[in-house]
């Protein structure tokens, strides 16, 4: 029996690779003859960089850049060959880099992303893959553009800084010092959401609250992003604010699109890189998973992409997650079977502390049932 194992990370407890290895161990201990292929997945959010480095045999490059609060942080990006670098937004301006009490989208910046892009170009890489998820920012990528040489000015001609609140005063953008080397780089963006930049479904209204934004701030930031997008369009001659994914990572999707990046659903981009489709096509069974499965899983997350491929080749697919919220049965319809690893009432902390054991035991139970069907 050929089994493809393609989980996302169980955020906060297991990386995608760790989860895949635990699943494989349980399968082999239950069904020794099984041929198991591991394809750890990601969708552009947290864990994308480490997953690609491990699966594709890449390396890390350490760097100091500005974090989400504008202070210098130590982080890293990846390289997978002589021409391709991998950047994960969450490791530069990620929400998890800020304590809850310090989260405020007016005081965060994507400046460090631009610094890392400059370092990538300085080192001679000509292709960049960017994992676009998990940001603490809502600056529309203005901070990133600022680091690349684009300067903002207020109505009195004073140069602005590069934080979210600076967009309130933005009157004009000066692109004369923009690093033109960017135009020679192929940037592929692994995008995990499809929101536009502005409006009720945009970056501010949908994600601003989780980044610490108040109702008043969210309204002001949305209006500021609308003005900012028009200023960007003055230079690029393209207004991309309504494009799918422009609102990703607090609007970084918009800024990256404006400088020529191609936005692709993250799970699809990662799946293509690791040859997931060919593995599923030759499998008898597919197993995927993640930390929490709910309605958001259906909106482009890694497990639903794996499900689409499994259904394309009429393969049974099992979803195993840390927790499952399946009130509307949509998850059941998307997978052959859906399981939670929790086997009794327990707190989130208890579940995360026991995640390896719980995942292993649930796979054993699933494989026991499968063995009965094989017979």
Tab-separated table of C-alpha atoms in Angstrom:
chain	number	residue	atom	x	y	z
A	1	UNK	CA	0.000	0.000	0.000
A	2	UNK	CA	1.391	3.388	-1.022
A	3	UNK	CA	0.583	6.247	1.331
A	4	UNK	CA	1.411	9.934	0.793
A	5	UNK	CA	1.661	11.891	4.050
A	6	UNK	CA	1.297	15.655	3.483
A	7	UNK	CA	0.419	17.554	6.680
A	8	UNK	CA	0.779	21.223	7.438
A	9	UNK	CA	2.324	22.204	10.764
A	10	UNK	CA	0.438	21.778	14.021
A	11	UNK	CA	1.128	25.395	14.910
A	12	UNK	CA	2.745	25.960	18.271
A	13	UNK	CA	3.582	22.296	18.754
A	14	UNK	CA	4.819	20.421	15.662
A	15	UNK	CA	6.402	21.477	12.403
A	16	UNK	CA	4.992	19.938	9.232
A	17	UNK	CA	8.073	17.728	8.977
A	18	UNK	CA	7.784	16.554	12.588
A	19	UNK	CA	4.103	15.750	12.124
A	20	UNK	CA	4.832	13.826	8.927
A	21	UNK	CA	7.515	11.722	10.642
A	22	UNK	CA	5.222	10.853	13.563
A	23	UNK	CA	2.482	9.806	11.143
A	24	UNK	CA	4.956	7.653	9.206
A	25	UNK	CA	6.193	5.971	12.381
A	26	UNK	CA	2.643	5.055	13.391
A	27	UNK	CA	1.829	3.751	9.897
A	28	UNK	CA	4.942	1.574	9.725
A	29	UNK	CA	4.384	0.205	13.226
A	30	UNK	CA	0.853	-0.734	12.265
A	31	UNK	CA	1.375	-1.789	8.651
A	32	UNK	CA	4.995	-2.742	8.057
A	33	UNK	CA	4.547	-3.322	4.328
A	34	UNK	CA	3.240	0.199	3.664
A	35	UNK	CA	5.309	2.384	1.354
A	36	UNK	CA	5.171	5.847	2.912
A	37	UNK	CA	6.185	9.054	1.105
A	38	UNK	CA	6.530	12.211	3.191
A	39	UNK	CA	5.541	15.537	1.648
A	40	UNK	CA	5.417	18.100	4.504
A	41	UNK	CA	3.287	21.045	3.414
A	42	UNK	CA	2.866	24.765	4.044
A	43	UNK	CA	0.668	27.512	2.608
A	44	UNK	CA	2.811	30.626	2.932
A	45	UNK	CA	2.253	31.183	6.643
A	46	UNK	CA	4.406	30.239	9.601
A	47	UNK	CA	6.607	27.241	8.916
A	48	UNK	CA	6.859	27.721	5.161
A	49	UNK	CA	10.554	28.594	5.235
A	50	UNK	CA	11.660	25.712	7.458
A	51	UNK	CA	9.523	23.243	5.505
A	52	UNK	CA	11.066	24.227	2.171
A	53	UNK	CA	14.593	24.255	3.594
A	54	UNK	CA	14.187	20.718	4.902
A	55	UNK	CA	12.287	19.237	1.977
A	56	UNK	CA	14.445	20.848	-0.717
A	57	UNK	CA	17.774	20.582	1.081
A	58	UNK	CA	18.346	24.310	1.568
A	59	UNK	CA	20.459	26.341	3.960
A	60	UNK	CA	19.901	29.311	6.254
A	61	UNK	CA	21.440	32.767	5.997
A	62	UNK	CA	21.429	34.709	9.264
A	63	UNK	CA	20.658	38.405	9.121
A	64	UNK	CA	19.941	41.393	11.345
A	65	UNK	CA	17.027	43.532	10.186
A	66	UNK	CA	14.234	45.626	11.611
A	67	UNK	CA	11.481	43.642	13.282
A	68	UNK	CA	7.780	44.543	13.392
A	69	UNK	CA	8.335	47.251	16.026
A	70	UNK	CA	11.251	48.834	14.169
A	71	UNK	CA	13.953	47.486	16.462
A	72	UNK	CA	16.778	45.306	15.163
A	73	UNK	CA	16.191	41.551	15.396
A	74	UNK	CA	18.227	38.480	14.524
A	75	UNK	CA	16.471	36.240	12.016
A	76	UNK	CA	17.208	34.256	8.873
A	77	UNK	CA	16.068	33.449	5.357
A	78	UNK	CA	16.768	30.371	3.259
A	79	UNK	CA	18.512	29.468	0.024
A	80	UNK	CA	17.738	26.315	-1.945
A	81	UNK	CA	20.140	26.655	-4.852
A	82	UNK	CA	22.549	29.170	-6.335
A	83	UNK	CA	19.786	31.439	-7.588
A	84	UNK	CA	16.767	31.090	-5.241
A	85	UNK	CA	16.192	32.590	-1.804
A	86	UNK	CA	13.194	31.965	0.471
A	87	UNK	CA	11.809	34.653	2.774
A	88	UNK	CA	9.156	34.089	5.418
A	89	UNK	CA	7.300	37.230	6.464
A	90	UNK	CA	6.440	35.744	9.867
A	91	UNK	CA	10.135	35.586	10.769
A	92	UNK	CA	10.657	39.282	9.995
A	93	UNK	CA	7.500	41.155	10.975
A	94	UNK	CA	5.433	38.323	12.379
A	95	UNK	CA	2.657	38.621	14.943
A	96	UNK	CA	4.325	36.055	17.187
A	97	UNK	CA	7.355	38.352	17.501
A	98	UNK	CA	5.300	40.812	19.569
A	99	UNK	CA	3.819	40.370	23.028
A	100	UNK	CA	0.018	40.672	23.150
A	101	UNK	CA	0.128	43.936	25.081
A	102	UNK	CA	2.452	45.540	22.502
A	103	UNK	CA	0.371	44.725	19.427
A	104	UNK	CA	-0.723	47.875	17.618
A	105	UNK	CA	-0.945	48.086	13.801
A	106	UNK	CA	-0.202	51.809	13.903
A	107	UNK	CA	3.218	51.092	15.418
A	108	UNK	CA	4.360	48.166	13.291
A	109	UNK	CA	6.291	48.115	10.039
A	110	UNK	CA	7.254	45.811	7.176
A	111	UNK	CA	10.563	47.682	6.744
A	112	UNK	CA	12.618	44.582	7.573
A	113	UNK	CA	11.169	42.725	4.587
A	114	UNK	CA	12.700	45.310	2.277
A	115	UNK	CA	16.022	45.020	4.100
A	116	UNK	CA	16.072	41.262	3.596
A	117	UNK	CA	15.177	41.626	-0.094
A	118	UNK	CA	18.124	44.013	-0.477
A	119	UNK	CA	20.441	41.491	1.189
A	120	UNK	CA	19.194	38.752	-1.133
A	121	UNK	CA	19.924	40.930	-4.163
A	122	UNK	CA	23.329	41.936	-2.789
A	123	UNK	CA	24.265	38.251	-2.583
A	124	UNK	CA	23.417	37.714	-6.240
A	125	UNK	CA	20.216	35.687	-6.004
A	126	UNK	CA	17.850	36.228	-8.912
A	127	UNK	CA	14.720	34.440	-7.648
A	128	UNK	CA	12.822	34.920	-4.406
A	129	UNK	CA	10.019	32.872	-2.902
A	130	UNK	CA	8.138	34.793	-0.203
A	131	UNK	CA	5.855	33.121	2.330
A	132	UNK	CA	3.201	35.750	2.945
A	133	UNK	CA	1.365	35.081	6.183
A	134	UNK	CA	1.356	35.714	9.904
A	135	UNK	CA	2.344	39.388	9.846
A	136	UNK	CA	1.850	41.924	12.648
A	137	UNK	CA	1.656	44.788	10.174
A	138	UNK	CA	-1.061	46.805	8.471
A	139	UNK	CA	1.100	49.269	6.555
A	140	UNK	CA	0.252	48.074	3.047
A	141	UNK	CA	3.882	47.131	2.523
A	142	UNK	CA	4.857	50.803	2.760
A	143	UNK	CA	7.638	49.922	5.204
A	144	UNK	CA	9.064	47.397	2.753
A	145	UNK	CA	8.930	49.923	-0.090
A	146	UNK	CA	10.616	52.495	2.148
A	147	UNK	CA	13.536	50.130	2.723
A	148	UNK	CA	13.747	49.680	-1.049
A	149	UNK	CA	14.108	53.435	-1.532
A	150	UNK	CA	10.527	54.708	-1.840
A	151	UNK	CA	10.044	57.722	0.422
A	152	UNK	CA	6.779	59.172	1.694
A	153	UNK	CA	6.069	62.856	2.397
A	154	UNK	CA	3.290	64.740	4.175
A	155	UNK	CA	1.429	67.804	2.881
A	156	UNK	CA	4.217	70.088	4.144
A	157	UNK	CA	6.923	68.164	2.311
A	158	UNK	CA	8.312	66.518	5.439
A	159	UNK	CA	9.654	62.992	4.982
A	160	UNK	CA	7.698	60.371	6.877
A	161	UNK	CA	8.928	57.348	8.761
A	162	UNK	CA	7.843	53.800	7.856
A	163	UNK	CA	5.151	52.712	10.341
A	164	UNK	CA	1.444	52.104	9.892
A	165	UNK	CA	0.480	55.462	11.384
A	166	UNK	CA	2.647	57.309	8.853
A	167	UNK	CA	0.083	56.437	6.200
A	168	UNK	CA	-2.349	58.826	7.918
A	169	UNK	CA	-0.164	61.752	6.861
A	170	UNK	CA	0.944	60.444	3.460
A	171	UNK	CA	0.495	62.967	0.670
A	172	UNK	CA	3.113	61.919	-1.866
A	173	UNK	CA	5.441	59.033	-2.685
A	174	UNK	CA	8.868	59.625	-4.222
A	175	UNK	CA	10.137	56.646	-6.228
A	176	UNK	CA	13.296	58.326	-7.533
A	177	UNK	CA	15.535	56.306	-5.187
A	178	UNK	CA	13.720	52.994	-5.634
A	179	UNK	CA	16.218	50.113	-5.949
A	180	UNK	CA	15.798	49.304	-9.634
A	181	UNK	CA	17.614	45.967	-9.187
A	182	UNK	CA	14.280	44.601	-7.941
A	183	UNK	CA	12.980	44.793	-11.503
A	184	UNK	CA	15.446	42.066	-12.513
A	185	UNK	CA	14.379	39.659	-9.766
A	186	UNK	CA	11.655	37.026	-10.182
A	187	UNK	CA	9.527	37.150	-7.018
A	188	UNK	CA	6.999	34.396	-6.357
A	189	UNK	CA	4.670	34.962	-3.426
A	190	UNK	CA	3.056	32.071	-1.552
A	191	UNK	CA	-0.189	33.712	-0.526
A	192	UNK	CA	-2.431	32.141	2.132
A	193	UNK	CA	-5.469	34.476	1.839
A	194	UNK	CA	-7.314	36.146	-1.057
A	195	UNK	CA	-8.563	39.379	0.551
A	196	UNK	CA	-8.368	42.709	-1.300
A	197	UNK	CA	-6.429	45.582	0.227
A	198	UNK	CA	-9.322	47.816	1.298
A	199	UNK	CA	-12.952	47.652	2.316
A	200	UNK	CA	-14.968	45.409	4.622
A	201	UNK	CA	-13.125	42.320	3.358
A	202	UNK	CA	-9.756	44.042	3.257
A	203	UNK	CA	-6.617	43.823	5.338
A	204	UNK	CA	-7.682	46.234	8.075
A	205	UNK	CA	-11.237	45.059	8.722
A	206	UNK	CA	-10.542	41.327	8.509
A	207	UNK	CA	-7.163	41.071	10.232
A	208	UNK	CA	-6.654	44.377	12.030
A	209	UNK	CA	-8.274	43.262	15.293
A	210	UNK	CA	-5.992	40.263	15.771
A	211	UNK	CA	-3.048	42.621	15.294
A	212	UNK	CA	-4.226	44.808	18.167
A	213	UNK	CA	-6.256	47.335	16.208
A	214	UNK	CA	-9.228	49.122	17.760
A	215	UNK	CA	-12.415	49.815	15.765
A	216	UNK	CA	-11.335	53.420	15.318
A	217	UNK	CA	-7.840	52.450	14.192
A	218	UNK	CA	-9.167	49.871	11.753
A	219	UNK	CA	-11.408	52.453	10.078
A	220	UNK	CA	-8.569	54.988	9.847
A	221	UNK	CA	-6.089	52.426	8.553
A	222	UNK	CA	-8.500	51.254	5.864
A	223	UNK	CA	-8.983	54.828	4.656
A	224	UNK	CA	-5.221	55.412	4.756
A	225	UNK	CA	-4.556	52.271	2.723
A	226	UNK	CA	-7.037	53.468	0.093
A	227	UNK	CA	-5.187	56.778	-0.240
A	228	UNK	CA	-1.818	55.020	-0.214
A	229	UNK	CA	-2.880	52.604	-2.969
A	230	UNK	CA	-3.844	55.545	-5.162
A	231	UNK	CA	-0.417	57.109	-4.594
A	232	UNK	CA	1.269	53.835	-5.573
A	233	UNK	CA	-0.902	53.664	-8.686
A	234	UNK	CA	0.318	57.122	-9.701
A	235	UNK	CA	3.762	55.598	-10.204
A	236	UNK	CA	2.978	52.059	-11.350
A	237	UNK	CA	0.000	53.046	-13.562
A	238	UNK	CA	-1.806	50.002	-12.118
A	239	UNK	CA	-4.189	49.984	-9.184
A	240	UNK	CA	-4.055	46.536	-7.697
A	241	UNK	CA	-5.948	47.171	-4.476
A	242	UNK	CA	-8.872	44.939	-5.458
A	243	UNK	CA	-6.769	42.041	-6.689
A	244	UNK	CA	-7.059	38.786	-4.767
A	245	UNK	CA	-4.319	38.598	-2.159
A	246	UNK	CA	-3.566	42.328	-2.095
A	247	UNK	CA	-4.709	42.420	1.528
A	248	UNK	CA	-2.460	39.555	2.604
A	249	UNK	CA	0.014	40.276	5.419
A	250	UNK	CA	-1.468	43.688	6.123
A	251	UNK	CA	-1.233	44.732	2.486
A	252	UNK	CA	2.219	43.391	1.730
A	253	UNK	CA	0.569	41.429	-1.056
A	254	UNK	CA	-0.412	44.733	-2.661
A	255	UNK	CA	3.064	46.258	-2.400
A	256	UNK	CA	4.771	43.144	-3.718
A	257	UNK	CA	2.367	42.951	-6.657
A	258	UNK	CA	3.091	46.604	-7.380
A	259	UNK	CA	6.797	45.881	-7.825
A	260	UNK	CA	6.196	42.910	-10.121
A	261	UNK	CA	5.782	39.920	-7.816
A	262	UNK	CA	3.434	37.119	-8.816
A	263	UNK	CA	0.964	36.047	-6.123
A	264	UNK	CA	0.076	32.353	-6.113
A	265	UNK	CA	-2.051	30.395	-3.628
A	266	UNK	CA	0.577	29.328	-1.119
A	267	UNK	CA	-0.311	25.651	-0.888
A	268	UNK	CA	-0.238	25.336	-4.677
A	269	UNK	CA	3.168	27.027	-4.934
A	270	UNK	CA	4.651	24.837	-2.194
A	271	UNK	CA	2.985	21.709	-3.594
A	272	UNK	CA	4.521	22.349	-6.986
A	273	UNK	CA	7.968	22.834	-5.462
A	274	UNK	CA	7.861	19.465	-3.673
A	275	UNK	CA	6.200	17.494	-6.531
A	276	UNK	CA	3.157	16.703	-4.404
A	277	UNK	CA	0.843	15.982	-7.325
A	278	UNK	CA	2.915	13.115	-8.746
A	279	UNK	CA	3.187	11.543	-5.300
A	280	UNK	CA	-0.583	11.632	-4.792
A	281	UNK	CA	-1.236	10.320	-8.286
A	282	UNK	CA	0.679	7.132	-7.498
A	283	UNK	CA	-0.642	6.697	-3.936
A	284	UNK	CA	-3.384	4.431	-2.621
A	285	UNK	CA	-4.131	6.703	0.354
A	286	UNK	CA	-3.400	10.320	1.294
A	287	UNK	CA	-3.130	11.649	4.857
A	288	UNK	CA	-3.005	15.343	5.693
A	289	UNK	CA	-3.463	17.371	8.854
A	290	UNK	CA	-3.008	20.637	10.737
A	291	UNK	CA	-3.321	22.112	14.207
A	292	UNK	CA	-6.907	23.318	13.897
A	293	UNK	CA	-9.438	22.579	11.179
A	294	UNK	CA	-12.476	24.806	10.687
A	295	UNK	CA	-14.078	26.966	7.990
A	296	UNK	CA	-10.730	28.680	7.338
A	297	UNK	CA	-9.281	25.350	6.228
A	298	UNK	CA	-11.553	25.516	3.205
A	299	UNK	CA	-10.157	28.896	2.114
A	300	UNK	CA	-6.883	27.856	0.516
A	301	UNK	CA	-5.106	26.277	3.473
A	302	UNK	CA	-2.717	23.391	2.822
A	303	UNK	CA	-5.056	20.488	3.737
A	304	UNK	CA	-7.790	21.594	1.327
A	305	UNK	CA	-5.264	21.894	-1.506
A	306	UNK	CA	-4.057	18.370	-0.732
A	307	UNK	CA	-7.716	17.286	-0.785
A	308	UNK	CA	-8.273	18.827	-4.220
A	309	UNK	CA	-5.344	16.844	-5.618
A	310	UNK	CA	-6.519	13.633	-3.969
A	311	UNK	CA	-9.993	14.063	-5.453
A	312	UNK	CA	-8.483	14.837	-8.849
A	313	UNK	CA	-6.937	11.366	-8.830
A	314	UNK	CA	-9.857	9.745	-6.941
A	315	UNK	CA	-7.710	8.877	-3.931
A	316	UNK	CA	-9.163	8.530	-0.420
A	317	UNK	CA	-7.895	11.294	1.848
A	318	UNK	CA	-7.867	11.475	5.635
A	319	UNK	CA	-7.638	14.729	7.594
A	320	UNK	CA	-6.221	14.453	11.111
A	321	UNK	CA	-6.045	17.654	13.160
A	322	UNK	CA	-5.398	18.869	16.657
A	323	UNK	CA	-8.973	20.071	16.875
A	324	UNK	CA	-11.915	20.048	14.480
A	325	UNK	CA	-14.799	22.525	14.280
A	326	UNK	CA	-17.135	20.922	11.784
A	327	UNK	CA	-20.532	22.452	12.491
A	328	UNK	CA	-21.596	22.803	8.879
A	329	UNK	CA	-20.190	19.453	7.663
A	330	UNK	CA	-18.158	21.238	4.992
A	331	UNK	CA	-14.966	19.556	6.166
A	332	UNK	CA	-16.587	16.146	6.028
A	333	UNK	CA	-17.569	16.786	2.427
A	334	UNK	CA	-14.038	17.886	1.547
A	335	UNK	CA	-12.307	14.766	2.890
A	336	UNK	CA	-12.999	11.057	2.966
A	337	UNK	CA	-12.742	11.075	6.771
A	338	UNK	CA	-11.948	13.704	9.385
A	339	UNK	CA	-10.440	12.979	12.803
A	340	UNK	CA	-9.324	14.978	15.821
A	341	UNK	CA	-6.342	13.693	17.788
A	342	UNK	CA	-7.927	14.512	21.153
A	343	UNK	CA	-9.377	11.401	22.789
A	344	UNK	CA	-11.055	13.019	25.804
A	345	UNK	CA	-11.950	16.491	27.097
A	346	UNK	CA	-8.719	18.433	27.679
A	347	UNK	CA	-7.377	21.968	27.650
A	348	UNK	CA	-5.486	23.374	24.685
A	349	UNK	CA	-2.279	23.392	26.729
A	350	UNK	CA	-2.721	19.723	27.646
A	351	UNK	CA	-3.360	18.794	24.025
A	352	UNK	CA	-0.292	20.681	22.820
A	353	UNK	CA	1.882	19.118	25.508
A	354	UNK	CA	0.773	15.628	24.447
A	355	UNK	CA	0.520	16.261	20.717
A	356	UNK	CA	3.091	13.660	19.642
A	357	UNK	CA	1.452	10.872	21.625
A	358	UNK	CA	-2.063	11.906	20.597
A	359	UNK	CA	-1.198	12.101	16.911
A	360	UNK	CA	0.621	8.777	16.988
A	361	UNK	CA	-2.224	6.990	18.760
A	362	UNK	CA	-4.872	8.367	16.408
A	363	UNK	CA	-2.936	7.193	13.357
A	364	UNK	CA	-2.651	3.735	14.927
A	365	UNK	CA	-6.441	3.669	15.288
A	366	UNK	CA	-6.952	4.765	11.681
A	367	UNK	CA	-4.508	2.193	10.354
A	368	UNK	CA	-6.214	-0.565	12.375
A	369	UNK	CA	-9.444	0.226	10.552
A	370	UNK	CA	-7.658	0.352	7.195
A	371	UNK	CA	-6.049	-3.057	7.820
A	372	UNK	CA	-9.503	-4.527	8.355
A	373	UNK	CA	-10.564	-3.229	4.953
A	374	UNK	CA	-7.425	-4.582	3.318
A	375	UNK	CA	-8.260	-8.040	4.565
